[in-house]
């Protein structure tokens, strides 16, 4: 009696074990037959689940309201090192973390079992004013140390409001401002040789209609609103900066820099009117102690805007005139320091001529010039590739420096007149100042509006 139950229970145990095994087998077989057809089988050899990771979070070294996050996994086949930033605010952080999570998932799914994979994310933080930050996340995927994928992701964070801001919000959903930004970008790209590889992209097509989604890759700093565009060649991405002073008025008020209202690169209130006829008057080689003030007085009389291509050494002598040019709504452009023939200079000398002049203009006016005119119109590919600003030439030469005759200047400026003309004059010769009243009266009578070079560029593409 005492042994029988023992035997019986052992038998029972054996029976239930075999039943369990058979059940397990059926479940396993059933799984293979019933599993979703798109569920990958082979990838199970790679860590198809996310590897163990170590996450550290410390206060950002430079910006106290941000956190530096390092997320690393050190396993054999799918290691990664992700450096990004968090804000301490729940909604922005959820969006950033979602992006990181998706990156990791995609990386592990795409990883090849037979090779050494690697994923890195590096993050650049660009501050704007006191409490705005652009986060640029650069993702790179390597296989056997060869880059197989690369991607940039942009976030713009408003720390005061603790929210992420889209480009559409940055421009207060204003379609007209989007149009202006697109025009400024297209003009910039069309004129600068360093953007040659962008001229073939869809963005530059003549019938292009701007869409908000084309401008999501942006950063904002105290100097520039910069967009990144993909090219069809190397480098695969190009940054195109627009000076903050050219776009400040296009931003929603919450994001504007409190700039003095004097820079007239492009007047944001300026209405694009294709039906109007326009010319850009340009005055070179000044400012001059007596001629420039007379030119400015006459321009004011006709409410006409002009562009002054100044020499740095003269700005240094007459900073108050440079200041007056800008404060009266005219554009000021760089025309070098000593007026040399640039193609005969070394790279270093060219840059010196250019940089000294830009610095003198900023020093005198607080305004950074956005166009450049090479002395004598003399330039070549080397000069153009060295200098960051487009060279502005002219379509009508009054030859005022040669004949020094007011009547001839009036005649030249009036008889060759055409729409979108850029007229070359010099505010260092008295007869030119004397001719200006008559020139402007003629332009007005002929229905032309006098605009700055940068405003004219908005039309001419
Ligand atoms: Ni000149």
mmCIF file with all atom_site columns, N, CA and C in Angstrom, residues 248-275:
data_model
loop_
_atom_site.group_PDB
_atom_site.id
_atom_site.type_symbol
_atom_site.label_atom_id
_atom_site.label_alt_id
_atom_site.label_comp_id
_atom_site.label_asym_id
_atom_site.label_entity_id
_atom_site.label_seq_id
_atom_site.pdbx_PDB_ins_code
_atom_site.Cartn_x
_atom_site.Cartn_y
_atom_site.Cartn_z
_atom_site.occupancy
_atom_site.B_iso_or_equiv
_atom_site.pdbx_formal_charge
_atom_site.auth_seq_id
_atom_site.auth_comp_id
_atom_site.auth_asym_id
_atom_site.auth_atom_id
_atom_site.pdbx_PDB_model_num
ATOM 1  N N  . UNK A 1 248 ? 14.515 88.742  -41.094 1.00 0.00 ? 248 UNK A N  1
ATOM 2  C CA . UNK A 1 248 ? 13.986 88.976  -39.740 1.00 0.00 ? 248 UNK A CA 1
ATOM 3  C C  . UNK A 1 248 ? 12.510 89.370  -39.754 1.00 0.00 ? 248 UNK A C  1
ATOM 4  N N  . UNK A 1 249 ? 12.150 90.279  -40.668 1.00 0.00 ? 249 UNK A N  1
ATOM 5  C CA . UNK A 1 249 ? 10.765 90.756  -40.708 1.00 0.00 ? 249 UNK A CA 1
ATOM 6  C C  . UNK A 1 249 ? 9.786  89.709  -41.220 1.00 0.00 ? 249 UNK A C  1
ATOM 7  N N  . UNK A 1 250 ? 10.316 88.620  -41.779 1.00 0.00 ? 250 UNK A N  1
ATOM 8  C CA . UNK A 1 250 ? 9.437  87.572  -42.292 1.00 0.00 ? 250 UNK A CA 1
ATOM 9  C C  . UNK A 1 250 ? 9.048  86.578  -41.201 1.00 0.00 ? 250 UNK A C  1
ATOM 10 N N  . UNK A 1 251 ? 9.793  86.609  -40.082 1.00 0.00 ? 251 UNK A N  1
ATOM 11 C CA . UNK A 1 251 ? 9.531  85.671  -38.996 1.00 0.00 ? 251 UNK A CA 1
ATOM 12 C C  . UNK A 1 251 ? 8.329  86.129  -38.173 1.00 0.00 ? 251 UNK A C  1
ATOM 13 N N  . UNK A 1 252 ? 7.662  85.175  -37.538 1.00 0.00 ? 252 UNK A N  1
ATOM 14 C CA . UNK A 1 252 ? 6.605  85.541  -36.593 1.00 0.00 ? 252 UNK A CA 1
ATOM 15 C C  . UNK A 1 252 ? 7.237  86.412  -35.507 1.00 0.00 ? 252 UNK A C  1
ATOM 16 N N  . UNK A 1 253 ? 6.510  87.413  -35.007 1.00 0.00 ? 253 UNK A N  1
ATOM 17 C CA . UNK A 1 253 ? 7.096  88.379  -34.060 1.00 0.00 ? 253 UNK A CA 1
ATOM 18 C C  . UNK A 1 253 ? 7.842  87.727  -32.898 1.00 0.00 ? 253 UNK A C  1
ATOM 19 N N  . UNK A 1 254 ? 7.361  86.604  -32.402 1.00 0.00 ? 254 UNK A N  1
ATOM 20 C CA . UNK A 1 254 ? 7.996  85.948  -31.253 1.00 0.00 ? 254 UNK A CA 1
ATOM 21 C C  . UNK A 1 254 ? 9.430  85.524  -31.557 1.00 0.00 ? 254 UNK A C  1
ATOM 22 N N  . UNK A 1 255 ? 9.753  85.363  -32.835 1.00 0.00 ? 255 UNK A N  1
ATOM 23 C CA . UNK A 1 255 ? 11.075 84.854  -33.200 1.00 0.00 ? 255 UNK A CA 1
ATOM 24 C C  . UNK A 1 255 ? 11.978 85.922  -33.820 1.00 0.00 ? 255 UNK A C  1
ATOM 25 N N  . UNK A 1 256 ? 11.487 87.161  -33.920 1.00 0.00 ? 256 UNK A N  1
ATOM 26 C CA . UNK A 1 256 ? 12.299 88.201  -34.548 1.00 0.00 ? 256 UNK A CA 1
ATOM 27 C C  . UNK A 1 256 ? 13.388 88.704  -33.615 1.00 0.00 ? 256 UNK A C  1
ATOM 28 N N  . UNK A 1 257 ? 14.531 89.020  -34.214 1.00 0.00 ? 257 UNK A N  1
ATOM 29 C CA . UNK A 1 257 ? 15.586 89.706  -33.468 1.00 0.00 ? 257 UNK A CA 1
ATOM 30 C C  . UNK A 1 257 ? 15.179 91.171  -33.349 1.00 0.00 ? 257 UNK A C  1
ATOM 31 N N  . UNK A 1 258 ? 15.393 91.785  -32.197 1.00 0.00 ? 258 UNK A N  1
ATOM 32 C CA . UNK A 1 258 ? 15.059 93.208  -32.091 1.00 0.00 ? 258 UNK A CA 1
ATOM 33 C C  . UNK A 1 258 ? 16.104 94.070  -32.794 1.00 0.00 ? 258 UNK A C  1
ATOM 34 N N  . UNK A 1 259 ? 16.024 94.122  -34.142 1.00 0.00 ? 259 UNK A N  1
ATOM 35 C CA . UNK A 1 259 ? 17.020 94.869  -34.923 1.00 0.00 ? 259 UNK A CA 1
ATOM 36 C C  . UNK A 1 259 ? 16.575 96.316  -35.095 1.00 0.00 ? 259 UNK A C  1
ATOM 37 N N  . UNK A 1 260 ? 17.520 97.244  -35.136 1.00 0.00 ? 260 UNK A N  1
ATOM 38 C CA . UNK A 1 260 ? 17.123 98.586  -35.532 1.00 0.00 ? 260 UNK A CA 1
ATOM 39 C C  . UNK A 1 260 ? 16.632 98.532  -36.975 1.00 0.00 ? 260 UNK A C  1
ATOM 40 N N  . UNK A 1 261 ? 15.544 99.244  -37.262 1.00 0.00 ? 261 UNK A N  1
ATOM 41 C CA . UNK A 1 261 ? 14.932 99.169  -38.594 1.00 0.00 ? 261 UNK A CA 1
ATOM 42 C C  . UNK A 1 261 ? 15.699 100.043 -39.567 1.00 0.00 ? 261 UNK A C  1
ATOM 43 N N  . UNK A 1 262 ? 16.879 99.611  -39.968 1.00 0.00 ? 262 UNK A N  1
ATOM 44 C CA . UNK A 1 262 ? 17.611 100.466 -40.891 1.00 0.00 ? 262 UNK A CA 1
ATOM 45 C C  . UNK A 1 262 ? 18.165 99.691  -42.076 1.00 0.00 ? 262 UNK A C  1
ATOM 46 N N  . UNK A 1 263 ? 18.327 98.408  -41.930 1.00 0.00 ? 263 UNK A N  1
ATOM 47 C CA . UNK A 1 263 ? 18.896 97.644  -43.017 1.00 0.00 ? 263 UNK A CA 1
ATOM 48 C C  . UNK A 1 263 ? 17.856 97.426  -44.091 1.00 0.00 ? 263 UNK A C  1
ATOM 49 N N  . UNK A 1 264 ? 18.131 97.891  -45.270 1.00 0.00 ? 264 UNK A N  1
ATOM 50 C CA . UNK A 1 264 ? 17.165 97.788  -46.344 1.00 0.00 ? 264 UNK A CA 1
ATOM 51 C C  . UNK A 1 264 ? 17.650 96.849  -47.438 1.00 0.00 ? 264 UNK A C  1
ATOM 52 N N  . UNK A 1 265 ? 18.143 95.685  -47.032 1.00 0.00 ? 265 UNK A N  1
ATOM 53 C CA . UNK A 1 265 ? 18.533 94.696  -48.039 1.00 0.00 ? 265 UNK A CA 1
ATOM 54 C C  . UNK A 1 265 ? 17.308 94.384  -48.867 1.00 0.00 ? 265 UNK A C  1
ATOM 55 N N  . UNK A 1 266 ? 16.289 93.902  -48.170 1.00 0.00 ? 266 UNK A N  1
ATOM 56 C CA . UNK A 1 266 ? 14.994 93.730  -48.799 1.00 0.00 ? 266 UNK A CA 1
ATOM 57 C C  . UNK A 1 266 ? 13.993 94.240  -47.785 1.00 0.00 ? 266 UNK A C  1
ATOM 58 N N  . UNK A 1 267 ? 13.285 95.270  -48.153 1.00 0.00 ? 267 UNK A N  1
ATOM 59 C CA . UNK A 1 267 ? 12.245 95.801  -47.288 1.00 0.00 ? 267 UNK A CA 1
ATOM 60 C C  . UNK A 1 267 ? 11.109 94.779  -47.250 1.00 0.00 ? 267 UNK A C  1
ATOM 61 N N  . UNK A 1 268 ? 10.801 94.253  -46.049 1.00 0.00 ? 268 UNK A N  1
ATOM 62 C CA . UNK A 1 268 ? 9.798  93.184  -45.942 1.00 0.00 ? 268 UNK A CA 1
ATOM 63 C C  . UNK A 1 268 ? 8.402  93.688  -46.306 1.00 0.00 ? 268 UNK A C  1
ATOM 64 N N  . UNK A 1 269 ? 8.212  94.998  -46.227 1.00 0.00 ? 269 UNK A N  1
ATOM 65 C CA . UNK A 1 269 ? 6.904  95.525  -46.603 1.00 0.00 ? 269 UNK A CA 1
ATOM 66 C C  . UNK A 1 269 ? 6.823  95.719  -48.120 1.00 0.00 ? 269 UNK A C  1
ATOM 67 N N  . UNK A 1 270 ? 7.938  95.486  -48.778 1.00 0.00 ? 270 UNK A N  1
ATOM 68 C CA . UNK A 1 270 ? 8.013  95.670  -50.222 1.00 0.00 ? 270 UNK A CA 1
ATOM 69 C C  . UNK A 1 270 ? 7.122  94.652  -50.919 1.00 0.00 ? 270 UNK A C  1
ATOM 70 N N  . UNK A 1 271 ? 6.218  95.136  -51.751 1.00 0.00 ? 271 UNK A N  1
ATOM 71 C CA . UNK A 1 271 ? 5.268  94.234  -52.395 1.00 0.00 ? 271 UNK A CA 1
ATOM 72 C C  . UNK A 1 271 ? 5.763  93.894  -53.803 1.00 0.00 ? 271 UNK A C  1
ATOM 73 N N  . UNK A 1 272 ? 5.883  92.586  -54.057 1.00 0.00 ? 272 UNK A N  1
ATOM 74 C CA . UNK A 1 272 ? 6.290  92.160  -55.389 1.00 0.00 ? 272 UNK A CA 1
ATOM 75 C C  . UNK A 1 272 ? 5.172  92.503  -56.374 1.00 0.00 ? 272 UNK A C  1
ATOM 76 N N  . UNK A 1 273 ? 5.449  93.365  -57.304 1.00 0.00 ? 273 UNK A N  1
ATOM 77 C CA . UNK A 1 273 ? 4.441  93.746  -58.287 1.00 0.00 ? 273 UNK A CA 1
ATOM 78 C C  . UNK A 1 273 ? 5.065  93.614  -59.666 1.00 0.00 ? 273 UNK A C  1
ATOM 79 N N  . UNK A 1 274 ? 4.707  92.515  -60.348 1.00 0.00 ? 274 UNK A N  1
ATOM 80 C CA . UNK A 1 274 ? 5.327  92.205  -61.636 1.00 0.00 ? 274 UNK A CA 1
ATOM 81 C C  . UNK A 1 274 ? 4.960  93.229  -62.707 1.00 0.00 ? 274 UNK A C  1
ATOM 82 N N  . UNK A 1 275 ? 3.894  93.993  -62.461 1.00 0.00 ? 275 UNK A N  1
ATOM 83 C CA . UNK A 1 275 ? 3.449  94.910  -63.499 1.00 0.00 ? 275 UNK A CA 1
ATOM 84 C C  . UNK A 1 275 ? 4.256  96.204  -63.496 1.00 0.00 ? 275 UNK A C  1
#
